[in-house]
Amino acid sequence: MPYAMQIARAGGPEVFERVDVARPVPGPGQLLLRVAAAGLNFIETYQRSGVYAVDYPLVPGVEAAGTVEEIGAGVTGFAPGDRVATTEGTGSYAEYMVLDADKALPVPDSVSDDVAAALPAQGITAHYLINSSYRVQPGDTVLTYAGAGGVGLLLIQLLKLRGATVITTTSTPEKAELAREGGADHVLDYNEVPGRVRELTGGRGVDVVYDGIGKDTFEGSLDALRVRGTLVLFGGASGQVPLFDLQQLNAHGSLTVTRPKIDDFLLDADERRWRSQELCGLVADGTLKVSIGARYPLEQAGEAHAAMESRGTTGKILLLPRGR
C-alpha cells in the first residue's frame, strides 16, 4: 500500500510515524500526483511541535514535485504523465497527494524532479520579495539575512541579476563562502548589523532589508535602512516581532515596513505561472542555481526535521519516497 509520514500528536521529531494509506482519488478539478520529492519548510516544524495549532493526526507538507497519475472531472491543461510541482499542496510527506489543478506548476523537461521540488516555496518567495514587496532597481543596496539558506541563496542570485549590491549575513565561515559563491558582495556576522552596514554604505543605509529572522534582527534592520527605506519582514525564524510603536518609523527616517506572506502573491493561475516560468527559465539556462543541502528517505522525516531545526543545514532539504 502507499504510505505517508504522519504526526499523531504535538512533539519533537520522534513523533513521526509511518502509516499505510489508501491511494487518494482526485475529485473534480484535482490531480493525483505521485510524489517524486517533497520539500521541507520551517513552518512544518512549528506544526509538528504545536507552536502552530493544527488538527492531528496530520500528514505535513505543501511542497512537492512529481508525475500526474490521474485527473479529476473538469480538469483541462493537464494529462497523466505530466510533471508538475506545487507549493500549495496538502500532505506532501507521502507517496501520493491530491492537488488542485489550478495550483499545479508545469515542470519543463530540463528541470529535474529534485530541483522542481526544491524551487517553488523558496524560489517564489525570493521572486515576490524583489518584484512585488519592494521592486529592486539596478543600483539599489540590499541587506538580507541567512545568505546560505534556501531563500537566501536564491535571493542573492536574483538580486545580482537585477543589478543590486548585496549585503548578507551568515553564522559560520563555511556558510559565508557559500553566500559569496552565490554572488554576495559583502558577508557579515549577524552582530555586525547595523554598524558595518552603515560603514559599507557611507552612513546612508540600505534601500531595503529582506528580513526572515524576525525578533532577533528587527531593530537592527530598522537601524540599517536609509531615510525612506523599506523593511520587508517575511518570516520569524527567531520568533515573532513584539508589538512596537509606529513612531519608530518616523524616528528612523520615515520608513516603510511590510509583512507579506506567499499566499497573497499567488492569487491566480496567471500569477503562479508568471513566477514559476521565470524561475524555471533561469534554472533551465543555468543562470539560477538551486542548492539542495540534503536528501532524506521519506521514512526519515523526523531526522530531516531535527537537522533543519539544528540550523546547521544549507540550501533545501528534500524527502524522497521509496524507489527514489
PDB file of C-alpha atoms in Angstrom:
ATOM      1  CA  MET A   1       0.000   0.000   0.000  1.00  0.00           C
ATOM      2  CA  PRO A   2       1.063   3.622  -0.386  1.00  0.00           C
ATOM      3  CA  TYR A   3       2.367   5.199   2.784  1.00  0.00           C
ATOM      4  CA  ALA A   4       2.740   8.618   4.389  1.00  0.00           C
ATOM      5  CA  MET A   5       4.591  10.112   7.351  1.00  0.00           C
ATOM      6  CA  GLN A   6       2.073  11.200   9.952  1.00  0.00           C
ATOM      7  CA  ILE A   7       2.133  13.219  13.172  1.00  0.00           C
ATOM      8  CA  ALA A   8      -0.357  11.892  15.717  1.00  0.00           C
ATOM      9  CA  ARG A   9       0.359  14.483  18.430  1.00  0.00           C
ATOM     10  CA  ALA A  10       2.475  17.560  19.043  1.00  0.00           C
ATOM     11  CA  GLY A  11       6.088  16.880  19.990  1.00  0.00           C
ATOM     12  CA  GLY A  12       9.652  16.505  18.804  1.00  0.00           C
ATOM     13  CA  PRO A  13      10.915  14.890  15.613  1.00  0.00           C
ATOM     14  CA  GLU A  14      10.336  11.476  17.158  1.00  0.00           C
ATOM     15  CA  VAL A  15       6.526  11.798  16.857  1.00  0.00           C
ATOM     16  CA  PHE A  16       6.573  10.975  13.143  1.00  0.00           C
ATOM     17  CA  GLU A  17       5.168   7.567  12.275  1.00  0.00           C
ATOM     18  CA  ARG A  18       4.869   5.730   9.008  1.00  0.00           C
ATOM     19  CA  VAL A  19       1.283   4.821   8.177  1.00  0.00           C
ATOM     20  CA  ASP A  20      -0.226   2.886   5.275  1.00  0.00           C
ATOM     21  CA  VAL A  21      -2.875   4.903   3.471  1.00  0.00           C
ATOM     22  CA  ALA A  22      -5.336   4.299   0.676  1.00  0.00           C
ATOM     23  CA  ARG A  23      -4.335   5.681  -2.671  1.00  0.00           C
ATOM     24  CA  PRO A  24      -6.136   9.035  -2.962  1.00  0.00           C
ATOM     25  CA  VAL A  25      -8.762   9.673  -5.625  1.00  0.00           C
ATOM     26  CA  PRO A  26      -8.759  13.083  -7.308  1.00  0.00           C
ATOM     27  CA  GLY A  27     -12.032  14.983  -7.135  1.00  0.00           C
ATOM     28  CA  PRO A  28     -13.363  17.484  -9.655  1.00  0.00           C
ATOM     29  CA  GLY A  29     -10.673  19.973 -10.659  1.00  0.00           C
ATOM     30  CA  GLN A  30      -7.925  17.942  -8.994  1.00  0.00           C
ATOM     31  CA  LEU A  31      -4.838  15.939  -9.950  1.00  0.00           C
ATOM     32  CA  LEU A  32      -3.432  12.796  -8.353  1.00  0.00           C
ATOM     33  CA  LEU A  33       0.312  13.304  -8.037  1.00  0.00           C
ATOM     34  CA  ARG A  34       2.838  10.533  -7.475  1.00  0.00           C
ATOM     35  CA  VAL A  35       5.385  12.380  -5.371  1.00  0.00           C
ATOM     36  CA  ALA A  36       8.981  12.197  -6.584  1.00  0.00           C
ATOM     37  CA  ALA A  37      10.329  14.592  -3.943  1.00  0.00           C
ATOM     38  CA  ALA A  38       8.839  16.718  -1.180  1.00  0.00           C
ATOM     39  CA  GLY A  39      10.400  19.937   0.046  1.00  0.00           C
ATOM     40  CA  LEU A  40      10.691  20.752   3.737  1.00  0.00           C
ATOM     41  CA  ASN A  41       9.787  24.190   5.079  1.00  0.00           C
ATOM     42  CA  PHE A  42      10.366  25.501   8.577  1.00  0.00           C
ATOM     43  CA  ILE A  43       6.674  26.115   9.211  1.00  0.00           C
ATOM     44  CA  GLU A  44       6.216  22.350   9.314  1.00  0.00           C
ATOM     45  CA  THR A  45       8.379  22.136  12.438  1.00  0.00           C
ATOM     46  CA  TYR A  46       6.009  24.617  14.100  1.00  0.00           C
ATOM     47  CA  GLN A  47       3.038  22.463  13.105  1.00  0.00           C
ATOM     48  CA  ARG A  48       4.731  19.342  14.427  1.00  0.00           C
ATOM     49  CA  SER A  49       5.821  20.888  17.727  1.00  0.00           C
ATOM     50  CA  GLY A  50       2.490  22.543  18.479  1.00  0.00           C
ATOM     51  CA  VAL A  51       3.693  26.140  18.072  1.00  0.00           C
ATOM     52  CA  TYR A  52       1.044  26.480  15.340  1.00  0.00           C
ATOM     53  CA  ALA A  53      -2.362  25.000  16.053  1.00  0.00           C
ATOM     54  CA  VAL A  54      -3.242  22.190  13.655  1.00  0.00           C
ATOM     55  CA  ASP A  55      -5.559  19.211  13.763  1.00  0.00           C
ATOM     56  CA  TYR A  56      -3.875  15.867  14.471  1.00  0.00           C
ATOM     57  CA  PRO A  57      -3.287  13.372  13.022  1.00  0.00           C
ATOM     58  CA  LEU A  58      -1.534  15.360  10.311  1.00  0.00           C
ATOM     59  CA  VAL A  59       0.466  14.477   7.216  1.00  0.00           C
ATOM     60  CA  PRO A  60       2.502  17.676   6.779  1.00  0.00           C
ATOM     61  CA  GLY A  61       3.885  19.261   3.658  1.00  0.00           C
ATOM     62  CA  VAL A  62       2.771  21.705   0.998  1.00  0.00           C
ATOM     63  CA  GLU A  63       5.669  21.479  -1.463  1.00  0.00           C
ATOM     64  CA  ALA A  64       6.376  18.653  -3.893  1.00  0.00           C
ATOM     65  CA  ALA A  65       7.173  17.646  -7.446  1.00  0.00           C
ATOM     66  CA  GLY A  66       6.152  14.513  -9.278  1.00  0.00           C
ATOM     67  CA  THR A  67       4.104  12.977 -12.054  1.00  0.00           C
ATOM     68  CA  VAL A  68       0.368  13.241 -12.659  1.00  0.00           C
ATOM     69  CA  GLU A  69      -1.233   9.784 -12.491  1.00  0.00           C
ATOM     70  CA  GLU A  70      -4.926  10.674 -12.714  1.00  0.00           C
ATOM     71  CA  ILE A  71      -7.015  13.754 -13.380  1.00  0.00           C
ATOM     72  CA  GLY A  72     -10.383  14.581 -11.905  1.00  0.00           C
ATOM     73  CA  ALA A  73     -13.515  15.671 -13.698  1.00  0.00           C
ATOM     74  CA  GLY A  74     -13.305  19.020 -15.438  1.00  0.00           C
ATOM     75  CA  VAL A  75      -9.516  19.256 -15.478  1.00  0.00           C
ATOM     76  CA  THR A  76      -8.067  20.800 -18.611  1.00  0.00           C
ATOM     77  CA  GLY A  77      -4.458  21.562 -19.460  1.00  0.00           C
ATOM     78  CA  PHE A  78      -3.043  18.514 -17.668  1.00  0.00           C
ATOM     79  CA  ALA A  79      -2.879  14.807 -18.501  1.00  0.00           C
ATOM     80  CA  PRO A  80      -1.440  11.665 -16.911  1.00  0.00           C
ATOM     81  CA  GLY A  81       2.314  11.635 -17.346  1.00  0.00           C
ATOM     82  CA  ASP A  82       2.746  15.411 -16.970  1.00  0.00           C
ATOM     83  CA  ARG A  83       5.374  16.572 -14.493  1.00  0.00           C
ATOM     84  CA  VAL A  84       4.253  19.267 -12.080  1.00  0.00           C
ATOM     85  CA  ALA A  85       5.301  20.945  -8.857  1.00  0.00           C
ATOM     86  CA  THR A  86       3.479  22.929  -6.189  1.00  0.00           C
ATOM     87  CA  THR A  87       3.960  24.944  -3.039  1.00  0.00           C
ATOM     88  CA  GLU A  88       0.223  24.979  -2.272  1.00  0.00           C
ATOM     89  CA  GLY A  89      -0.483  21.307  -1.743  1.00  0.00           C
ATOM     90  CA  THR A  90      -1.589  19.321   1.296  1.00  0.00           C
ATOM     91  CA  GLY A  91       0.118  16.267   2.735  1.00  0.00           C
ATOM     92  CA  SER A  92       3.239  16.088   0.570  1.00  0.00           C
ATOM     93  CA  TYR A  93       5.085  13.847   3.068  1.00  0.00           C
ATOM     94  CA  ALA A  94       3.595  10.887   1.219  1.00  0.00           C
ATOM     95  CA  GLU A  95       3.910   8.724  -1.867  1.00  0.00           C
ATOM     96  CA  TYR A  96       0.746  10.221  -3.341  1.00  0.00           C
ATOM     97  CA  MET A  97      -1.070  13.514  -2.865  1.00  0.00           C
ATOM     98  CA  VAL A  98      -4.125  15.177  -4.354  1.00  0.00           C
ATOM     99  CA  LEU A  99      -3.626  18.674  -5.713  1.00  0.00           C
ATOM    100  CA  ASP A 100      -5.970  21.326  -7.092  1.00  0.00           C
ATOM    101  CA  ALA A 101      -5.120  21.624 -10.773  1.00  0.00           C
ATOM    102  CA  ASP A 102      -5.026  25.425 -10.683  1.00  0.00           C
ATOM    103  CA  LYS A 103      -2.229  25.220  -8.093  1.00  0.00           C
ATOM    104  CA  ALA A 104      -0.050  22.907 -10.176  1.00  0.00           C
ATOM    105  CA  LEU A 105       3.054  24.363 -11.815  1.00  0.00           C
ATOM    106  CA  PRO A 106       4.234  22.660 -15.041  1.00  0.00           C
ATOM    107  CA  VAL A 107       7.829  21.426 -14.861  1.00  0.00           C
ATOM    108  CA  PRO A 108       9.903  21.610 -18.051  1.00  0.00           C
ATOM    109  CA  ASP A 109      11.929  18.583 -19.149  1.00  0.00           C
ATOM    110  CA  SER A 110      15.170  20.488 -18.469  1.00  0.00           C
ATOM    111  CA  VAL A 111      14.413  20.733 -14.725  1.00  0.00           C
ATOM    112  CA  SER A 112      14.881  17.623 -12.564  1.00  0.00           C
ATOM    113  CA  ASP A 113      12.320  16.397 -10.039  1.00  0.00           C
ATOM    114  CA  ASP A 114      14.600  17.296  -7.134  1.00  0.00           C
ATOM    115  CA  VAL A 115      15.154  20.844  -8.347  1.00  0.00           C
ATOM    116  CA  ALA A 116      11.452  21.199  -9.147  1.00  0.00           C
ATOM    117  CA  ALA A 117      10.603  20.207  -5.553  1.00  0.00           C
ATOM    118  CA  ALA A 118      13.258  22.484  -4.070  1.00  0.00           C
ATOM    119  CA  LEU A 119      12.306  25.585  -6.036  1.00  0.00           C
ATOM    120  CA  PRO A 120       8.634  26.548  -5.528  1.00  0.00           C
ATOM    121  CA  ALA A 121       8.339  27.837  -1.941  1.00  0.00           C
ATOM    122  CA  GLN A 122      11.728  29.468  -1.606  1.00  0.00           C
ATOM    123  CA  GLY A 123      12.074  30.493  -5.248  1.00  0.00           C
ATOM    124  CA  ILE A 124       8.632  32.084  -5.396  1.00  0.00           C
ATOM    125  CA  THR A 125       9.322  33.778  -2.053  1.00  0.00           C
ATOM    126  CA  ALA A 126      12.510  35.308  -3.444  1.00  0.00           C
ATOM    127  CA  HIS A 127      10.671  36.267  -6.637  1.00  0.00           C
ATOM    128  CA  TYR A 128       7.814  38.101  -4.926  1.00  0.00           C
ATOM    129  CA  LEU A 129      10.168  39.808  -2.488  1.00  0.00           C
ATOM    130  CA  ILE A 130      12.208  41.545  -5.180  1.00  0.00           C
ATOM    131  CA  ASN A 131       9.403  42.049  -7.703  1.00  0.00           C
ATOM    132  CA  SER A 132       6.326  42.791  -5.614  1.00  0.00           C
ATOM    133  CA  SER A 133       7.026  43.564  -1.935  1.00  0.00           C
ATOM    134  CA  TYR A 134       9.734  46.058  -2.883  1.00  0.00           C
ATOM    135  CA  ARG A 135      10.719  46.181  -6.539  1.00  0.00           C
ATOM    136  CA  VAL A 136      14.504  46.259  -6.567  1.00  0.00           C
ATOM    137  CA  GLN A 137      16.091  48.626  -9.079  1.00  0.00           C
ATOM    138  CA  PRO A 138      19.584  48.459 -10.592  1.00  0.00           C
ATOM    139  CA  GLY A 139      21.962  50.218  -8.227  1.00  0.00           C
ATOM    140  CA  ASP A 140      19.956  49.511  -5.059  1.00  0.00           C
ATOM    141  CA  THR A 141      21.846  48.305  -2.000  1.00  0.00           C
ATOM    142  CA  VAL A 142      20.091  45.450  -0.212  1.00  0.00           C
ATOM    143  CA  LEU A 143      20.530  43.721   3.138  1.00  0.00           C
ATOM    144  CA  THR A 144      19.249  40.180   3.519  1.00  0.00           C
ATOM    145  CA  TYR A 145      19.916  37.644   6.254  1.00  0.00           C
ATOM    146  CA  ALA A 146      20.834  33.935   6.237  1.00  0.00           C
ATOM    147  CA  GLY A 147      22.664  34.142   2.939  1.00  0.00           C
ATOM    148  CA  ALA A 148      23.462  30.415   2.871  1.00  0.00           C
ATOM    149  CA  GLY A 149      19.874  29.314   3.452  1.00  0.00           C
ATOM    150  CA  GLY A 150      17.411  28.161   0.849  1.00  0.00           C
ATOM    151  CA  VAL A 151      15.735  31.536   0.331  1.00  0.00           C
ATOM    152  CA  GLY A 152      18.970  33.414   0.930  1.00  0.00           C
ATOM    153  CA  LEU A 153      20.982  31.734  -1.817  1.00  0.00           C
ATOM    154  CA  LEU A 154      18.219  32.211  -4.375  1.00  0.00           C
ATOM    155  CA  LEU A 155      17.577  35.780  -3.270  1.00  0.00           C
ATOM    156  CA  ILE A 156      21.243  36.742  -3.614  1.00  0.00           C
ATOM    157  CA  GLN A 157      21.379  35.398  -7.168  1.00  0.00           C
ATOM    158  CA  LEU A 158      18.177  37.152  -8.232  1.00  0.00           C
ATOM    159  CA  LEU A 159      19.340  40.423  -6.656  1.00  0.00           C
ATOM    160  CA  LYS A 160      22.625  40.299  -8.538  1.00  0.00           C
ATOM    161  CA  LEU A 161      20.755  39.638 -11.797  1.00  0.00           C
ATOM    162  CA  ARG A 162      18.751  42.790 -11.022  1.00  0.00           C
ATOM    163  CA  GLY A 163      21.953  44.819 -10.612  1.00  0.00           C
ATOM    164  CA  ALA A 164      21.846  45.323  -6.840  1.00  0.00           C
ATOM    165  CA  THR A 165      24.673  45.433  -4.305  1.00  0.00           C
ATOM    166  CA  VAL A 166      24.013  42.646  -1.804  1.00  0.00           C
ATOM    167  CA  ILE A 167      24.969  42.588   1.866  1.00  0.00           C
ATOM    168  CA  THR A 168      24.111  39.409   3.737  1.00  0.00           C
ATOM    169  CA  THR A 169      24.814  37.592   6.994  1.00  0.00           C
ATOM    170  CA  THR A 170      25.873  34.060   7.894  1.00  0.00           C
ATOM    171  CA  SER A 171      26.810  32.262  11.099  1.00  0.00           C
ATOM    172  CA  THR A 172      29.913  30.280  10.025  1.00  0.00           C
ATOM    173  CA  PRO A 173      32.872  30.696   7.659  1.00  0.00           C
ATOM    174  CA  GLU A 174      31.606  27.771   5.580  1.00  0.00           C
ATOM    175  CA  LYS A 175      28.227  29.432   5.110  1.00  0.00           C
ATOM    176  CA  ALA A 176      29.935  32.743   4.338  1.00  0.00           C
ATOM    177  CA  GLU A 177      31.802  31.075   1.488  1.00  0.00           C
ATOM    178  CA  LEU A 178      28.539  29.691   0.076  1.00  0.00           C
ATOM    179  CA  ALA A 179      26.996  33.159   0.167  1.00  0.00           C
ATOM    180  CA  ARG A 180      29.994  34.632  -1.645  1.00  0.00           C
ATOM    181  CA  GLU A 181      29.821  31.893  -4.264  1.00  0.00           C
ATOM    182  CA  GLY A 182      26.182  32.867  -4.742  1.00  0.00           C
ATOM    183  CA  GLY A 183      27.259  36.412  -5.548  1.00  0.00           C
ATOM    184  CA  ALA A 184      27.005  38.341  -2.273  1.00  0.00           C
ATOM    185  CA  ASP A 185      29.166  41.481  -2.294  1.00  0.00           C
ATOM    186  CA  HIS A 186      29.610  41.638   1.485  1.00  0.00           C
ATOM    187  CA  VAL A 187      29.100  38.839   4.034  1.00  0.00           C
ATOM    188  CA  LEU A 188      28.824  39.857   7.694  1.00  0.00           C
ATOM    189  CA  ASP A 189      28.325  38.236  11.069  1.00  0.00           C
ATOM    190  CA  TYR A 190      24.880  38.900  12.497  1.00  0.00           C
ATOM    191  CA  ASN A 191      26.346  41.058  15.272  1.00  0.00           C
ATOM    192  CA  GLU A 192      27.839  43.423  12.676  1.00  0.00           C
ATOM    193  CA  VAL A 193      24.384  44.711  11.735  1.00  0.00           C
ATOM    194  CA  PRO A 194      23.693  47.622  11.645  1.00  0.00           C
ATOM    195  CA  GLY A 195      27.124  49.180  12.320  1.00  0.00           C
ATOM    196  CA  ARG A 196      29.052  47.562   9.498  1.00  0.00           C
ATOM    197  CA  VAL A 197      26.136  48.095   7.107  1.00  0.00           C
ATOM    198  CA  ARG A 198      26.322  51.827   7.780  1.00  0.00           C
ATOM    199  CA  GLU A 199      30.065  51.769   7.116  1.00  0.00           C
ATOM    200  CA  LEU A 200      29.647  49.930   3.828  1.00  0.00           C
ATOM    201  CA  THR A 201      27.046  52.442   2.652  1.00  0.00           C
ATOM    202  CA  GLY A 202      28.957  55.552   3.720  1.00  0.00           C
ATOM    203  CA  GLY A 203      26.484  56.183   6.525  1.00  0.00           C
ATOM    204  CA  ARG A 204      23.472  56.246   4.200  1.00  0.00           C
ATOM    205  CA  GLY A 205      21.953  52.845   4.924  1.00  0.00           C
ATOM    206  CA  VAL A 206      20.447  50.309   2.547  1.00  0.00           C
ATOM    207  CA  ASP A 207      17.431  50.808   0.316  1.00  0.00           C
ATOM    208  CA  VAL A 208      15.659  47.682   1.512  1.00  0.00           C
ATOM    209  CA  VAL A 209      16.085  44.949   4.113  1.00  0.00           C
ATOM    210  CA  TYR A 210      14.616  41.493   3.500  1.00  0.00           C
ATOM    211  CA  ASP A 211      14.290  40.026   6.994  1.00  0.00           C
ATOM    212  CA  GLY A 212      13.126  36.449   7.527  1.00  0.00           C
ATOM    213  CA  ILE A 213      14.595  36.195  11.041  1.00  0.00           C
ATOM    214  CA  GLY A 214      12.178  38.444  12.940  1.00  0.00           C
ATOM    215  CA  LYS A 215      12.524  39.135  16.647  1.00  0.00           C
ATOM    216  CA  ASP A 216      16.335  38.994  16.919  1.00  0.00           C
ATOM    217  CA  THR A 217      17.061  41.168  13.878  1.00  0.00           C
ATOM    218  CA  PHE A 218      14.144  43.588  13.651  1.00  0.00           C
ATOM    219  CA  GLU A 219      15.707  46.532  15.487  1.00  0.00           C
ATOM    220  CA  GLY A 220      18.982  46.159  13.595  1.00  0.00           C
ATOM    221  CA  SER A 221      17.056  46.043  10.335  1.00  0.00           C
ATOM    222  CA  LEU A 222      15.386  49.372  11.086  1.00  0.00           C
ATOM    223  CA  ASP A 223      18.738  50.892  12.021  1.00  0.00           C
ATOM    224  CA  ALA A 224      20.338  49.678   8.772  1.00  0.00           C
ATOM    225  CA  LEU A 225      17.861  51.464   6.470  1.00  0.00           C
ATOM    226  CA  ARG A 226      18.304  54.739   4.651  1.00  0.00           C
ATOM    227  CA  VAL A 227      15.798  57.563   5.044  1.00  0.00           C
ATOM    228  CA  ARG A 228      12.513  56.389   3.440  1.00  0.00           C
ATOM    229  CA  GLY A 229      13.869  52.865   3.203  1.00  0.00           C
ATOM    230  CA  THR A 230      11.733  49.723   3.276  1.00  0.00           C
ATOM    231  CA  LEU A 231      11.828  46.755   5.641  1.00  0.00           C
ATOM    232  CA  VAL A 232      10.209  43.606   4.252  1.00  0.00           C
ATOM    233  CA  LEU A 233       9.637  41.259   7.191  1.00  0.00           C
ATOM    234  CA  PHE A 234       8.793  37.922   5.573  1.00  0.00           C
ATOM    235  CA  GLY A 235       9.452  35.456   8.388  1.00  0.00           C
ATOM    236  CA  GLY A 236      10.092  34.880  12.055  1.00  0.00           C
ATOM    237  CA  ALA A 237      12.764  32.195  12.376  1.00  0.00           C
ATOM    238  CA  SER A 238      13.846  33.636  15.752  1.00  0.00           C
ATOM    239  CA  GLY A 239      10.300  34.381  16.892  1.00  0.00           C
ATOM    240  CA  GLN A 240       7.670  36.958  16.089  1.00  0.00           C
ATOM    241  CA  VAL A 241       8.395  40.676  16.420  1.00  0.00           C
ATOM    242  CA  PRO A 242       6.692  42.144  19.511  1.00  0.00           C
ATOM    243  CA  LEU A 243       4.225  44.976  19.175  1.00  0.00           C
ATOM    244  CA  PHE A 244       6.068  48.233  18.603  1.00  0.00           C
ATOM    245  CA  ASP A 245       5.359  51.946  18.444  1.00  0.00           C
ATOM    246  CA  LEU A 246       4.800  53.128  14.879  1.00  0.00           C
ATOM    247  CA  GLN A 247       6.534  56.376  15.825  1.00  0.00           C
ATOM    248  CA  GLN A 248       9.769  54.382  15.494  1.00  0.00           C
ATOM    249  CA  LEU A 249       9.283  54.532  11.735  1.00  0.00           C
ATOM    250  CA  ASN A 250       9.143  58.311  11.946  1.00  0.00           C
ATOM    251  CA  ALA A 251      12.201  58.490  14.189  1.00  0.00           C
ATOM    252  CA  HIS A 252      14.273  56.250  11.898  1.00  0.00           C
ATOM    253  CA  GLY A 253      13.551  58.379   8.829  1.00  0.00           C
ATOM    254  CA  SER A 254      10.009  57.882   7.520  1.00  0.00           C
ATOM    255  CA  LEU A 255      10.460  54.157   6.980  1.00  0.00           C
ATOM    256  CA  THR A 256       8.046  51.665   5.431  1.00  0.00           C
ATOM    257  CA  VAL A 257       7.515  48.198   6.932  1.00  0.00           C
ATOM    258  CA  THR A 258       5.544  45.432   5.234  1.00  0.00           C
ATOM    259  CA  ARG A 259       4.770  41.883   6.397  1.00  0.00           C
ATOM    260  CA  PRO A 260       3.949  39.732   3.333  1.00  0.00           C
ATOM    261  CA  LYS A 261       3.063  36.063   3.020  1.00  0.00           C
ATOM    262  CA  ILE A 262       3.404  33.886  -0.054  1.00  0.00           C
ATOM    263  CA  ASP A 263      -0.318  33.120  -0.433  1.00  0.00           C
ATOM    264  CA  ASP A 264      -1.068  36.748  -1.265  1.00  0.00           C
ATOM    265  CA  PHE A 265       1.409  36.644  -4.156  1.00  0.00           C
ATOM    266  CA  LEU A 266      -0.142  33.552  -5.765  1.00  0.00           C
ATOM    267  CA  LEU A 267      -3.627  34.903  -6.248  1.00  0.00           C
ATOM    268  CA  ASP A 268      -4.491  33.195  -9.520  1.00  0.00           C
ATOM    269  CA  ALA A 269      -3.154  30.815 -12.156  1.00  0.00           C
ATOM    270  CA  ASP A 270      -1.652  33.639 -14.205  1.00  0.00           C
ATOM    271  CA  GLU A 271       0.417  34.895 -11.281  1.00  0.00           C
ATOM    272  CA  ARG A 272       1.536  31.377 -10.404  1.00  0.00           C
ATOM    273  CA  ARG A 273       2.628  30.697 -13.974  1.00  0.00           C
ATOM    274  CA  TRP A 274       4.451  34.048 -14.268  1.00  0.00           C
ATOM    275  CA  ARG A 275       6.566  33.456 -11.182  1.00  0.00           C
ATOM    276  CA  SER A 276       7.151  29.758 -11.846  1.00  0.00           C
ATOM    277  CA  GLN A 277       8.025  30.160 -15.515  1.00  0.00           C
ATOM    278  CA  GLU A 278      10.508  32.948 -14.856  1.00  0.00           C
ATOM    279  CA  LEU A 279      12.256  30.854 -12.217  1.00  0.00           C
ATOM    280  CA  CYS A 280      12.260  27.654 -14.279  1.00  0.00           C
ATOM    281  CA  GLY A 281      13.628  29.561 -17.243  1.00  0.00           C
ATOM    282  CA  LEU A 282      16.536  30.863 -15.187  1.00  0.00           C
ATOM    283  CA  VAL A 283      17.226  27.363 -13.864  1.00  0.00           C
ATOM    284  CA  ALA A 284      16.999  25.793 -17.300  1.00  0.00           C
ATOM    285  CA  ASP A 285      19.579  28.133 -18.840  1.00  0.00           C
ATOM    286  CA  GLY A 286      21.948  27.758 -15.887  1.00  0.00           C
ATOM    287  CA  THR A 287      21.560  31.338 -14.648  1.00  0.00           C
ATOM    288  CA  LEU A 288      19.962  30.346 -11.327  1.00  0.00           C
ATOM    289  CA  LYS A 289      21.490  27.589  -9.198  1.00  0.00           C
ATOM    290  CA  VAL A 290      19.271  25.731  -6.734  1.00  0.00           C
ATOM    291  CA  SER A 291      21.147  24.433  -3.707  1.00  0.00           C
ATOM    292  CA  ILE A 292      19.920  21.119  -2.288  1.00  0.00           C
ATOM    293  CA  GLY A 293      21.598  20.683   1.052  1.00  0.00           C
ATOM    294  CA  ALA A 294      20.335  17.206   1.956  1.00  0.00           C
ATOM    295  CA  ARG A 295      18.097  14.389   0.773  1.00  0.00           C
ATOM    296  CA  TYR A 296      16.419  12.014   3.224  1.00  0.00           C
ATOM    297  CA  PRO A 297      14.275   8.940   2.604  1.00  0.00           C
ATOM    298  CA  LEU A 298      10.650   9.808   3.353  1.00  0.00           C
ATOM    299  CA  GLU A 299      10.714   7.418   6.322  1.00  0.00           C
ATOM    300  CA  GLN A 300      13.363   9.656   7.924  1.00  0.00           C
ATOM    301  CA  ALA A 301      11.148  12.744   8.106  1.00  0.00           C
ATOM    302  CA  GLY A 302      11.946  13.051  11.816  1.00  0.00           C
ATOM    303  CA  GLU A 303      15.699  13.087  11.203  1.00  0.00           C
ATOM    304  CA  ALA A 304      15.192  15.692   8.473  1.00  0.00           C
ATOM    305  CA  HIS A 305      13.233  17.904  10.882  1.00  0.00           C
ATOM    306  CA  ALA A 306      15.944  17.568  13.512  1.00  0.00           C
ATOM    307  CA  ALA A 307      18.590  18.615  11.001  1.00  0.00           C
ATOM    308  CA  MET A 308      16.579  21.640   9.898  1.00  0.00           C
ATOM    309  CA  GLU A 309      15.953  22.742  13.485  1.00  0.00           C
ATOM    310  CA  SER A 310      19.672  22.485  14.284  1.00  0.00           C
ATOM    311  CA  ARG A 311      20.295  25.469  11.949  1.00  0.00           C
ATOM    312  CA  GLY A 312      23.295  23.586  10.609  1.00  0.00           C
ATOM    313  CA  THR A 313      21.862  22.939   7.163  1.00  0.00           C
ATOM    314  CA  THR A 314      22.276  24.931   3.974  1.00  0.00           C
ATOM    315  CA  GLY A 315      20.077  25.062   0.912  1.00  0.00           C
ATOM    316  CA  LYS A 316      16.942  22.937   0.609  1.00  0.00           C
ATOM    317  CA  ILE A 317      16.111  19.669   2.399  1.00  0.00           C
ATOM    318  CA  LEU A 318      14.139  17.074   0.435  1.00  0.00           C
ATOM    319  CA  LEU A 319      12.244  13.923   1.376  1.00  0.00           C
ATOM    320  CA  LEU A 320      12.309  11.128  -1.198  1.00  0.00           C
ATOM    321  CA  PRO A 321       9.680   8.342  -1.219  1.00  0.00           C
ATOM    322  CA  ARG A 322      10.811   4.743  -1.693  1.00  0.00           C
ATOM    323  CA  GLY A 323      12.004   3.925  -5.153  1.00  0.00           C
ATOM    324  CA  ARG A 324      13.967   7.149  -5.496  1.00  0.00           C
TER     325      ARG A 324
END
